Short mmCIF file of C-alpha atoms and ligand atoms in Angstrom, two decimals:
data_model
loop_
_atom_site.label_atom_id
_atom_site.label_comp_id
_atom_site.label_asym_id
_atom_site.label_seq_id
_atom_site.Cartn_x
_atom_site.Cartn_y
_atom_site.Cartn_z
CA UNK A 1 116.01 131.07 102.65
CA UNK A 2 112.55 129.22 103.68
CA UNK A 3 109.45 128.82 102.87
CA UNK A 4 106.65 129.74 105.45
CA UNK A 5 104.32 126.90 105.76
CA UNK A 6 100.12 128.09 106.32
CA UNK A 7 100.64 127.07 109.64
CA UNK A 8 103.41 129.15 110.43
CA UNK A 9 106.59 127.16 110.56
CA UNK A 10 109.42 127.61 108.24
CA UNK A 11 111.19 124.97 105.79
CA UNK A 12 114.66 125.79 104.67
CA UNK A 13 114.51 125.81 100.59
CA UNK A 14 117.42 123.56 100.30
CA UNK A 15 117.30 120.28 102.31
CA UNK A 16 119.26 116.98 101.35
CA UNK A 17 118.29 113.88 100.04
CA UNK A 18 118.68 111.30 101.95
CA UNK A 19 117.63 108.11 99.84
CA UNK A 20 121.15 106.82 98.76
CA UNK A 21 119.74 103.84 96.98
CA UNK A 22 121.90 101.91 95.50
CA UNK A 23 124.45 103.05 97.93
CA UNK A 24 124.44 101.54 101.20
CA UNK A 25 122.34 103.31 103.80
CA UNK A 26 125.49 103.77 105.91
CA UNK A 27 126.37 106.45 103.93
CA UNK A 28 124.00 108.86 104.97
CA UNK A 29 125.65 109.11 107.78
CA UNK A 30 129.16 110.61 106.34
CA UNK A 31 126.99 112.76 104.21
CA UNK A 32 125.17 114.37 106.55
CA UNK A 33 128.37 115.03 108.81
CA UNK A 34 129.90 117.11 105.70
CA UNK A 35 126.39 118.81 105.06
CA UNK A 36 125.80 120.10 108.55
CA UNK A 37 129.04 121.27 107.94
CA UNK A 38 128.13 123.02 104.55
CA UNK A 39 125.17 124.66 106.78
CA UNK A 40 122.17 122.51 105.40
CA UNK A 41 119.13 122.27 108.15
CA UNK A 42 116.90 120.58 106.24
CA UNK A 43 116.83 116.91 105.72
CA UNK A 44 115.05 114.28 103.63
CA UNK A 45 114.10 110.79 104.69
CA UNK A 46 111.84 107.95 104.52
CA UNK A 47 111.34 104.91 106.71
CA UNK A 48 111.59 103.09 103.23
CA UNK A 49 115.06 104.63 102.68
CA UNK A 50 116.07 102.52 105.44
CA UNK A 51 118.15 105.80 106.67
CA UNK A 52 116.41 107.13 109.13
CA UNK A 53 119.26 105.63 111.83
CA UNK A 54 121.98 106.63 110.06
CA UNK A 55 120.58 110.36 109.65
CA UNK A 56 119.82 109.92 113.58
CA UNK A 57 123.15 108.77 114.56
CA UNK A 58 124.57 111.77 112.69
CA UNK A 59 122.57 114.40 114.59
CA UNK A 60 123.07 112.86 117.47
CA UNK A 61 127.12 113.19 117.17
CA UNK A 62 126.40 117.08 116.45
CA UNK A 63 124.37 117.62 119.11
CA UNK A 64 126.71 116.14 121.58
CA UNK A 65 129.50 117.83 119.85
CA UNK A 66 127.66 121.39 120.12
CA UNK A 67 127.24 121.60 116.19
CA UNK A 68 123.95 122.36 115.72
CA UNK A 69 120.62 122.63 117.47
CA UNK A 70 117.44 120.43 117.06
CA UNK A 71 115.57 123.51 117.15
CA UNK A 72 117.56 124.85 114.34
CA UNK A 73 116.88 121.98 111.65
CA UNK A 74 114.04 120.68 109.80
CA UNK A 75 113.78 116.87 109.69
CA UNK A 76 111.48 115.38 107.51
CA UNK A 77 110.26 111.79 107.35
CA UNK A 78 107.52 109.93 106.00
CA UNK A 79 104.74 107.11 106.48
CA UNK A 80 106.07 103.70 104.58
CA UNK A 81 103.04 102.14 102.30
CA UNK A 82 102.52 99.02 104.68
CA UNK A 83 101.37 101.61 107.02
CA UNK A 84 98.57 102.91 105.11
CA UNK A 85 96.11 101.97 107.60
CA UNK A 86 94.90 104.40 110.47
CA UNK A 87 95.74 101.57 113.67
CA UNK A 88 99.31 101.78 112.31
CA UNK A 89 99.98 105.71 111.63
CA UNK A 90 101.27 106.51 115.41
CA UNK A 91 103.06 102.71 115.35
CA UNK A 92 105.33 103.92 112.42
CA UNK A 93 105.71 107.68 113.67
CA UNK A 94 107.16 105.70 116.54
CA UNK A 95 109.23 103.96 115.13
CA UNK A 96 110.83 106.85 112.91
CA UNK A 97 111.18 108.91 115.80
CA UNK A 98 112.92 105.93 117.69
CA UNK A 99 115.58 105.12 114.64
CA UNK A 100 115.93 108.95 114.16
CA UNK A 101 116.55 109.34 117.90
CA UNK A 102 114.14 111.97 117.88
CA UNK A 103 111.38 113.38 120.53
CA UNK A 104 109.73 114.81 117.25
CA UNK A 105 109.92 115.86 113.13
CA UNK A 106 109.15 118.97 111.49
CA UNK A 107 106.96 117.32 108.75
CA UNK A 108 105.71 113.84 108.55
CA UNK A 109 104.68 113.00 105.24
CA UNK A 110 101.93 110.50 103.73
CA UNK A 111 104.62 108.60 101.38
CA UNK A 112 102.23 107.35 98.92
CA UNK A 113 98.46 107.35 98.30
CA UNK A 114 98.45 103.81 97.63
CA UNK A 115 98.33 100.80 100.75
CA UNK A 116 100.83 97.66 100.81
CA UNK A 117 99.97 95.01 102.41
CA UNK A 118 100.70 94.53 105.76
CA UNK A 119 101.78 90.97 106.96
CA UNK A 120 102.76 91.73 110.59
CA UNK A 121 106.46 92.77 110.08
CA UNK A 122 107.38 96.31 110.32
CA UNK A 123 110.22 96.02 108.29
CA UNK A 124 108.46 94.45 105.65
CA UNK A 125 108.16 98.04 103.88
CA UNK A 126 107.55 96.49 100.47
CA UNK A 127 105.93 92.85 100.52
CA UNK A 128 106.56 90.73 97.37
CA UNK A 129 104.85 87.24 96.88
CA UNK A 130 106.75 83.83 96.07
CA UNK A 131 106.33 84.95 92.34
CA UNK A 132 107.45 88.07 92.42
CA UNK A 133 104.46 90.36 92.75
CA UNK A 134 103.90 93.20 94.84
CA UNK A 135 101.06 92.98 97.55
CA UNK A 136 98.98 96.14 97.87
CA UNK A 137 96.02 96.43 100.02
CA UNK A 138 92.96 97.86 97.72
CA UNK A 139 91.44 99.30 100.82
CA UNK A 140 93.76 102.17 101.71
CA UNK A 141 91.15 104.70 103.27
CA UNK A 142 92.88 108.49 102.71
CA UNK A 143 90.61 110.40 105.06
CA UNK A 144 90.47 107.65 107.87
CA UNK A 145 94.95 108.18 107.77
CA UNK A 146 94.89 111.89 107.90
CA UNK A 147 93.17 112.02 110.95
CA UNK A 148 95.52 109.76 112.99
CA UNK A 149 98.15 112.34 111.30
CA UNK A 150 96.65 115.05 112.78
CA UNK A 151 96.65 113.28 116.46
CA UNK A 152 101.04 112.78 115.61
CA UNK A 153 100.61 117.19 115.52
CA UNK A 154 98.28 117.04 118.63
CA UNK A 155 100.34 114.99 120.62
CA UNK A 156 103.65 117.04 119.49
CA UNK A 157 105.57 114.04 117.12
CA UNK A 158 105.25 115.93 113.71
CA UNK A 159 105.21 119.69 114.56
CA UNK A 160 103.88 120.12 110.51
CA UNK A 161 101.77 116.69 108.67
CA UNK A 162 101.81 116.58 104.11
CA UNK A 163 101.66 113.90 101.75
CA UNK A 164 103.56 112.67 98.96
CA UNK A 165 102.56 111.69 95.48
CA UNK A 166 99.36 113.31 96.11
CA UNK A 167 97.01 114.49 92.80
CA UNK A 168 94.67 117.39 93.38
CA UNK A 169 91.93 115.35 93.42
CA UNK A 170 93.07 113.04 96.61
CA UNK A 171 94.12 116.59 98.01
CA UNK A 172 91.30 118.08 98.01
CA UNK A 173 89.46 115.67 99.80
CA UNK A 174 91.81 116.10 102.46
CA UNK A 175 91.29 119.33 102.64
CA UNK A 176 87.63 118.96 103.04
CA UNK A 177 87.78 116.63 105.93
CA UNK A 178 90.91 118.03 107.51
CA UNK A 179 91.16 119.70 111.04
CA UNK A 180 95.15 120.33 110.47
CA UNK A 181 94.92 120.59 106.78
CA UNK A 182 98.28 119.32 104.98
CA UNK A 183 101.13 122.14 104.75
CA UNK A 184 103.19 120.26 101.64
CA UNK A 185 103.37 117.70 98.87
CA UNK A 186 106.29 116.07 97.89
CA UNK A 187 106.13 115.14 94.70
CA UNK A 188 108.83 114.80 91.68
CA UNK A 189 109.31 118.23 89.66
CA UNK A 190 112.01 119.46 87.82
CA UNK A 191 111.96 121.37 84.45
CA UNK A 192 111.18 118.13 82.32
CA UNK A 193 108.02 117.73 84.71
CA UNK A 194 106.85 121.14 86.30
CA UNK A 195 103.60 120.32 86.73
CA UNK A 196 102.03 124.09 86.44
CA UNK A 197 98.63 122.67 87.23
CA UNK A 198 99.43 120.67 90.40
CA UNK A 199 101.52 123.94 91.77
CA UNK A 200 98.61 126.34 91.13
CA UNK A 201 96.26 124.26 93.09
CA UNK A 202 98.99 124.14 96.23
CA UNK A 203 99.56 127.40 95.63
CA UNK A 204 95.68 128.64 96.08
CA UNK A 205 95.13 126.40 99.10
CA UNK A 206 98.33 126.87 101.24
CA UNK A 207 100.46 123.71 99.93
CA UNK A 208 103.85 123.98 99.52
CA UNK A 209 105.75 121.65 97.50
CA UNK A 210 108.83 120.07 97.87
CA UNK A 211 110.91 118.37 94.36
CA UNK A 212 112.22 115.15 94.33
CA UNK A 213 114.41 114.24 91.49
CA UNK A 214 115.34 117.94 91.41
CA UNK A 215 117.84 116.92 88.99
CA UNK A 216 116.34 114.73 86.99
CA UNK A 217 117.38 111.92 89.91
CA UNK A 218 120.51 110.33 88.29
CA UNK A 219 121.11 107.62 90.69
CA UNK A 220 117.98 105.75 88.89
CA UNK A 221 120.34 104.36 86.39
CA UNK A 222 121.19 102.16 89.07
CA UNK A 223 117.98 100.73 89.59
CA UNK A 224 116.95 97.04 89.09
CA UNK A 225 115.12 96.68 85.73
CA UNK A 226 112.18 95.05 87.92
CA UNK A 227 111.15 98.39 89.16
CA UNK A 228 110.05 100.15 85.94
CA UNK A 229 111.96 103.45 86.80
CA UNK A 230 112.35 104.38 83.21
CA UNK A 231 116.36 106.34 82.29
CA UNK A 232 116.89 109.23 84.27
CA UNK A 233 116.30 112.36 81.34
CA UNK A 234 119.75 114.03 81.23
CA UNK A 235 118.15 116.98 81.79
CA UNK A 236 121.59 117.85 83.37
CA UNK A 237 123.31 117.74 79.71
CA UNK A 238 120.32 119.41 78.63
CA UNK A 239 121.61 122.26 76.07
CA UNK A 240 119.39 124.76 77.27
CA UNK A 241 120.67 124.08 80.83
CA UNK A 242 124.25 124.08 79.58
CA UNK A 243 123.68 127.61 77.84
CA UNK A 244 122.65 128.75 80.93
CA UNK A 245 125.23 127.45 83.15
CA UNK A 246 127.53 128.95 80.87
CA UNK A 247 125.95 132.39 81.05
CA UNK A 248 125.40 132.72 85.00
CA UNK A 249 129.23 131.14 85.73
CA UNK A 250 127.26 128.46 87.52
CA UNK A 251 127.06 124.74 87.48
CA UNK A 252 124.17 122.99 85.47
CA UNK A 253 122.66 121.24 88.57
CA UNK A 254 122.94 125.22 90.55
CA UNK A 255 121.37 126.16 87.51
CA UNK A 256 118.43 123.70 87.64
CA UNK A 257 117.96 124.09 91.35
CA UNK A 258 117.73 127.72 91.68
CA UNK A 259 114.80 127.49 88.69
CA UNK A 260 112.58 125.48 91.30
CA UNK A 261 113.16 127.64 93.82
CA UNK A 262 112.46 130.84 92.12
CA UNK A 263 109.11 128.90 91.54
CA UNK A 264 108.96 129.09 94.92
CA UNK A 265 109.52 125.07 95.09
CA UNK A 266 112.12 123.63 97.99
CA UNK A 267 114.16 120.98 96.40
CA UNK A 268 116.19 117.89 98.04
CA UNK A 269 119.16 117.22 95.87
CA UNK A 270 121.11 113.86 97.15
CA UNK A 271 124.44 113.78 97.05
CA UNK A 272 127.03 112.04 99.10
CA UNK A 273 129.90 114.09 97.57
CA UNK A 274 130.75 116.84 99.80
CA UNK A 275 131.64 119.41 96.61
CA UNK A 276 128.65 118.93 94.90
CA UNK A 277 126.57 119.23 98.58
CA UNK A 278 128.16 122.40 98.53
CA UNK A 279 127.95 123.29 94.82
CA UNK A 280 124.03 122.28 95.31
CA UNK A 281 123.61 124.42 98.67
CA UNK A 282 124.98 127.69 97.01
CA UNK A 283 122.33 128.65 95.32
CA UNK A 284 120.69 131.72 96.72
CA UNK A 285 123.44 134.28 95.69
CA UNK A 286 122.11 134.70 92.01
CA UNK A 287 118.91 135.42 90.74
CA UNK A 288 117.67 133.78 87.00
CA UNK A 289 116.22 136.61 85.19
CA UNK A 290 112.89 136.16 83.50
CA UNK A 291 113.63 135.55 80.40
CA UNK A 292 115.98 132.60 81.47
CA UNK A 293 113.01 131.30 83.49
CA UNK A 294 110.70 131.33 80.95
CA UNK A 295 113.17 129.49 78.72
CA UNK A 296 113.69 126.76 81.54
CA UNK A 297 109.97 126.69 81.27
CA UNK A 298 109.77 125.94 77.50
CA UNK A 299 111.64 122.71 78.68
CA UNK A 300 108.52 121.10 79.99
CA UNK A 301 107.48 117.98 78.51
CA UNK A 302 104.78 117.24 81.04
CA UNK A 303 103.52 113.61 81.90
CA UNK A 304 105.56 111.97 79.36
CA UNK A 305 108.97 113.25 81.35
CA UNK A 306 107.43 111.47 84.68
CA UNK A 307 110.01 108.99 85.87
CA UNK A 308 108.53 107.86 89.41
CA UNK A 309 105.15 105.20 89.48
CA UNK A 310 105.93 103.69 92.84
CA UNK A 311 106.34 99.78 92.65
CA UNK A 312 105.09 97.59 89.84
CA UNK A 313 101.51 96.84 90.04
CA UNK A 314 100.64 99.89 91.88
CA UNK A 315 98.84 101.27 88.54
CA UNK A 316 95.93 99.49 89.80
CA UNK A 317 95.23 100.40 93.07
CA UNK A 318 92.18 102.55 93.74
CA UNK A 319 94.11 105.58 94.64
CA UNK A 320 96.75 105.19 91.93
CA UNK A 321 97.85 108.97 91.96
CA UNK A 322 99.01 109.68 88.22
CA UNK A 323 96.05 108.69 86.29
CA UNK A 324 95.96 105.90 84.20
CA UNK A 325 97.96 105.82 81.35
CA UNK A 326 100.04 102.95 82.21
CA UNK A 327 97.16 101.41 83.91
CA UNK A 328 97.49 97.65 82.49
CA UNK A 329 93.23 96.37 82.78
CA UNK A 330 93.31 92.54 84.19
CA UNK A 331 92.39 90.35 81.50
CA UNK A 332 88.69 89.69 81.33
CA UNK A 333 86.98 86.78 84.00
N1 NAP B 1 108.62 111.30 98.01
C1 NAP B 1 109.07 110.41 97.15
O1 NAP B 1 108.32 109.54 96.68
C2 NAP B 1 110.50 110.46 96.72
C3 NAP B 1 110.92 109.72 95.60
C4 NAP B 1 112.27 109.82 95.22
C5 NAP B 1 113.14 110.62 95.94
N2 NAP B 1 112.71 111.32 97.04
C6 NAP B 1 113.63 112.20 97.82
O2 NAP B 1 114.26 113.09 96.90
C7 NAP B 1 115.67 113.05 97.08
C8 NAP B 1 116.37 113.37 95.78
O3 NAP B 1 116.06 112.41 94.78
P1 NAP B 1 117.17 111.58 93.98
O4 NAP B 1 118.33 111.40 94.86
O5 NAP B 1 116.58 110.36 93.45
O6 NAP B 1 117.44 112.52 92.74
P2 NAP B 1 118.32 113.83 92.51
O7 NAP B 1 118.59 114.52 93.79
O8 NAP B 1 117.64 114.59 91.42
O9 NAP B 1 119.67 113.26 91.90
C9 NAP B 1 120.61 112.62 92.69
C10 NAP B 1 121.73 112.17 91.78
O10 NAP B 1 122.39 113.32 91.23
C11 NAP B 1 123.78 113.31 91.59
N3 NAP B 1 124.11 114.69 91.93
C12 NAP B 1 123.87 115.37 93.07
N4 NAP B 1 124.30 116.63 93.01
C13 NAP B 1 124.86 116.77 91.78
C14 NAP B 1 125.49 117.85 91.12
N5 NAP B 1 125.65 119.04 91.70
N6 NAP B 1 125.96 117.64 89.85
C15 NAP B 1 125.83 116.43 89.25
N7 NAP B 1 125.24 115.37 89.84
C16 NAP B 1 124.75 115.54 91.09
C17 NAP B 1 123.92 112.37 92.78
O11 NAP B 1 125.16 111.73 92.78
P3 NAP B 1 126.27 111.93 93.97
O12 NAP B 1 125.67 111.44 95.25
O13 NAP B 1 127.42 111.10 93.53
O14 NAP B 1 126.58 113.41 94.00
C18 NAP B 1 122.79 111.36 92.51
O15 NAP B 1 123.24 110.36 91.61
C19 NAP B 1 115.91 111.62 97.60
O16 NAP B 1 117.17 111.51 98.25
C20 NAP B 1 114.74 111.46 98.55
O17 NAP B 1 115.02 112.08 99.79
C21 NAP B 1 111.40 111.27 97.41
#
């Protein structure tokens, strides 16, 4: 099952995650063996997952092997923050394709609204200063990116360009300056956070949306204290969930990933065990009825269940996405 993107091309419903954080990034490799396998065709990475290679080096040893086609999946990567800067947009696209052993990507994604600084080191996807503090760059210029995406679709490296982390706001003036407007947003949903507002808007102008943290993104207990990523919500112990599970012989997390996609939402579960890969890709044989959905809806607890804000400090960059509730002001000159 896809989704057909305005501009024609299809994206599989189901793709996996492929941010292993705190696992090594070797592992992606192992898990997308066994998920090719399973039948998944859509994958999920990020220059700042560090995984691009290791999801390269796994197609490339089922291509060779006669697996699987390039033609046949849907590889999605995305533009790290110290790239925010049009002179660097085809220098990173380059690079991905280069690590993912690619001639191109199905979707090349704006990873964040907000600019790091860039101190001449590609690999430098997240500069920190001798004290500790993250270095953005205030100057991050939205409109003046998106056009050097659009040349990465011209000259055939991203066959479909989105953002991530986008509001409707930054959106929209995308859309009003865009040649190849942006065919998806990637942003975290999942029934804590189902952000009805943000889906009608992509929904009236053509924008599909992908979930991250389809279920509730687990693996964040593992994450340094530093970064501010508050507990993951056990939405998957969540009673209403349970009840559900319970009802439709299914598995909580089947249960929570077939909701988003009967809102017409792909989601990008991680997992680097093969039975829950599988357990997470069977989802399309059952059908929630509507009065299950609209109890999964009831669930929503709207900003307050957010659980992604991008590094420390980024509450105060100019193009913050997620208003500014946690916005800290600097003290007073
Ligand atoms: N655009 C962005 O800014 C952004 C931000 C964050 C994430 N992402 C993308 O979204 C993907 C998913 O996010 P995520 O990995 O943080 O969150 P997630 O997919 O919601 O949760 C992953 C966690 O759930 C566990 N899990 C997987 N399937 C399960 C199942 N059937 N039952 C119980 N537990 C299960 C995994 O452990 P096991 O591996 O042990 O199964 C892992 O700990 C990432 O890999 C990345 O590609 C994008």
């Amino acid at each position: 099952m896809s989704i057909k993107l305005s501009n024609g091309h299809n994206m599989p419903l189901v793709g996996l995650g492929c941010s292993v954080f705190p696992e090594p990034p070797s592992v992606v490799e192992k898990a997308v063996e066994t998920a090719l396998d399973i039948g998944y065709k859509h994958f999920d990475t990020a220059t700042l997952y560090n995984t691009e290679l290791h999801l390269g080096n796994a197609l490339r040893k089922a291509f060779d092997a006669g697996k699987v086609k390039r033609e046949d999946l849907f590889i999605v990567t995305k533009l790290p923050q110290n790239a925010m800067a049009p002179e660097r947009v085809s220098q990173f696209m380059d690079k991905a394709l280069r690590d993912l052993q690619l001639q191109y990507v199905d979707l090349y994604l704006v990873h964040w609204p907000v600019g790091m600084l860039y101190r001449g080191n590609e690999k430098e996807m997240v500069p920190v200063d001798g004290d500790g503090n993250y270095l953005y760059d205030a100057n991050t210029d939205l409109e003046a990116i998106w056009k050097e995406m659009e040349k990465l679709v011209e000259s055939g490296r991203a066959k479909s360009i989105g953002v991530s982390n986008f509001n409707e706001k930054q959106l929209e003036r995308i859309l009003k300056i865009a040649k190849i407007p942006p065919v998806n947003n990637q942003v975290e949903l999942h029934a804590y956070l189902q952000q009805p507002q943000l889906r009608e808007f992509c929904n009236k102008h053509g924008i599909s949306l992908t979930a991250y943290y389809p279920l509730g993104g687990l693996s964040r207990k593992d994450y340094p204290a530093k970064l501010k990523i508050t507990v993951a919500p056990k939405l998957l112990e969540d009673p209403v969930v349970l009840d559900l599970a319970k009802k439709y012989n299914r598995s909580p997390a089947q249960i929570l990933l077939r909701f988003s996609t009967q809102l017409d939402v792909a989601v990008i579960p991680k997992s680097s065990n093969p039975s829950r890969q599988l357990e997470n890709f069977q989802i399309m044989d059952f059908t929630l009825k509507n009065e299950d959905l609209e109890l999964l809806k009831s669930l929503d607890q709207g900003e307050s269940a957010r659980s992604c804000f991008s590094w420390p400090g980024a509450e105060k960059h100019p193009e913050y996405p997620f208003g500014h509730a946690r916005f800290v002001p600097p003290p007073a000159e």
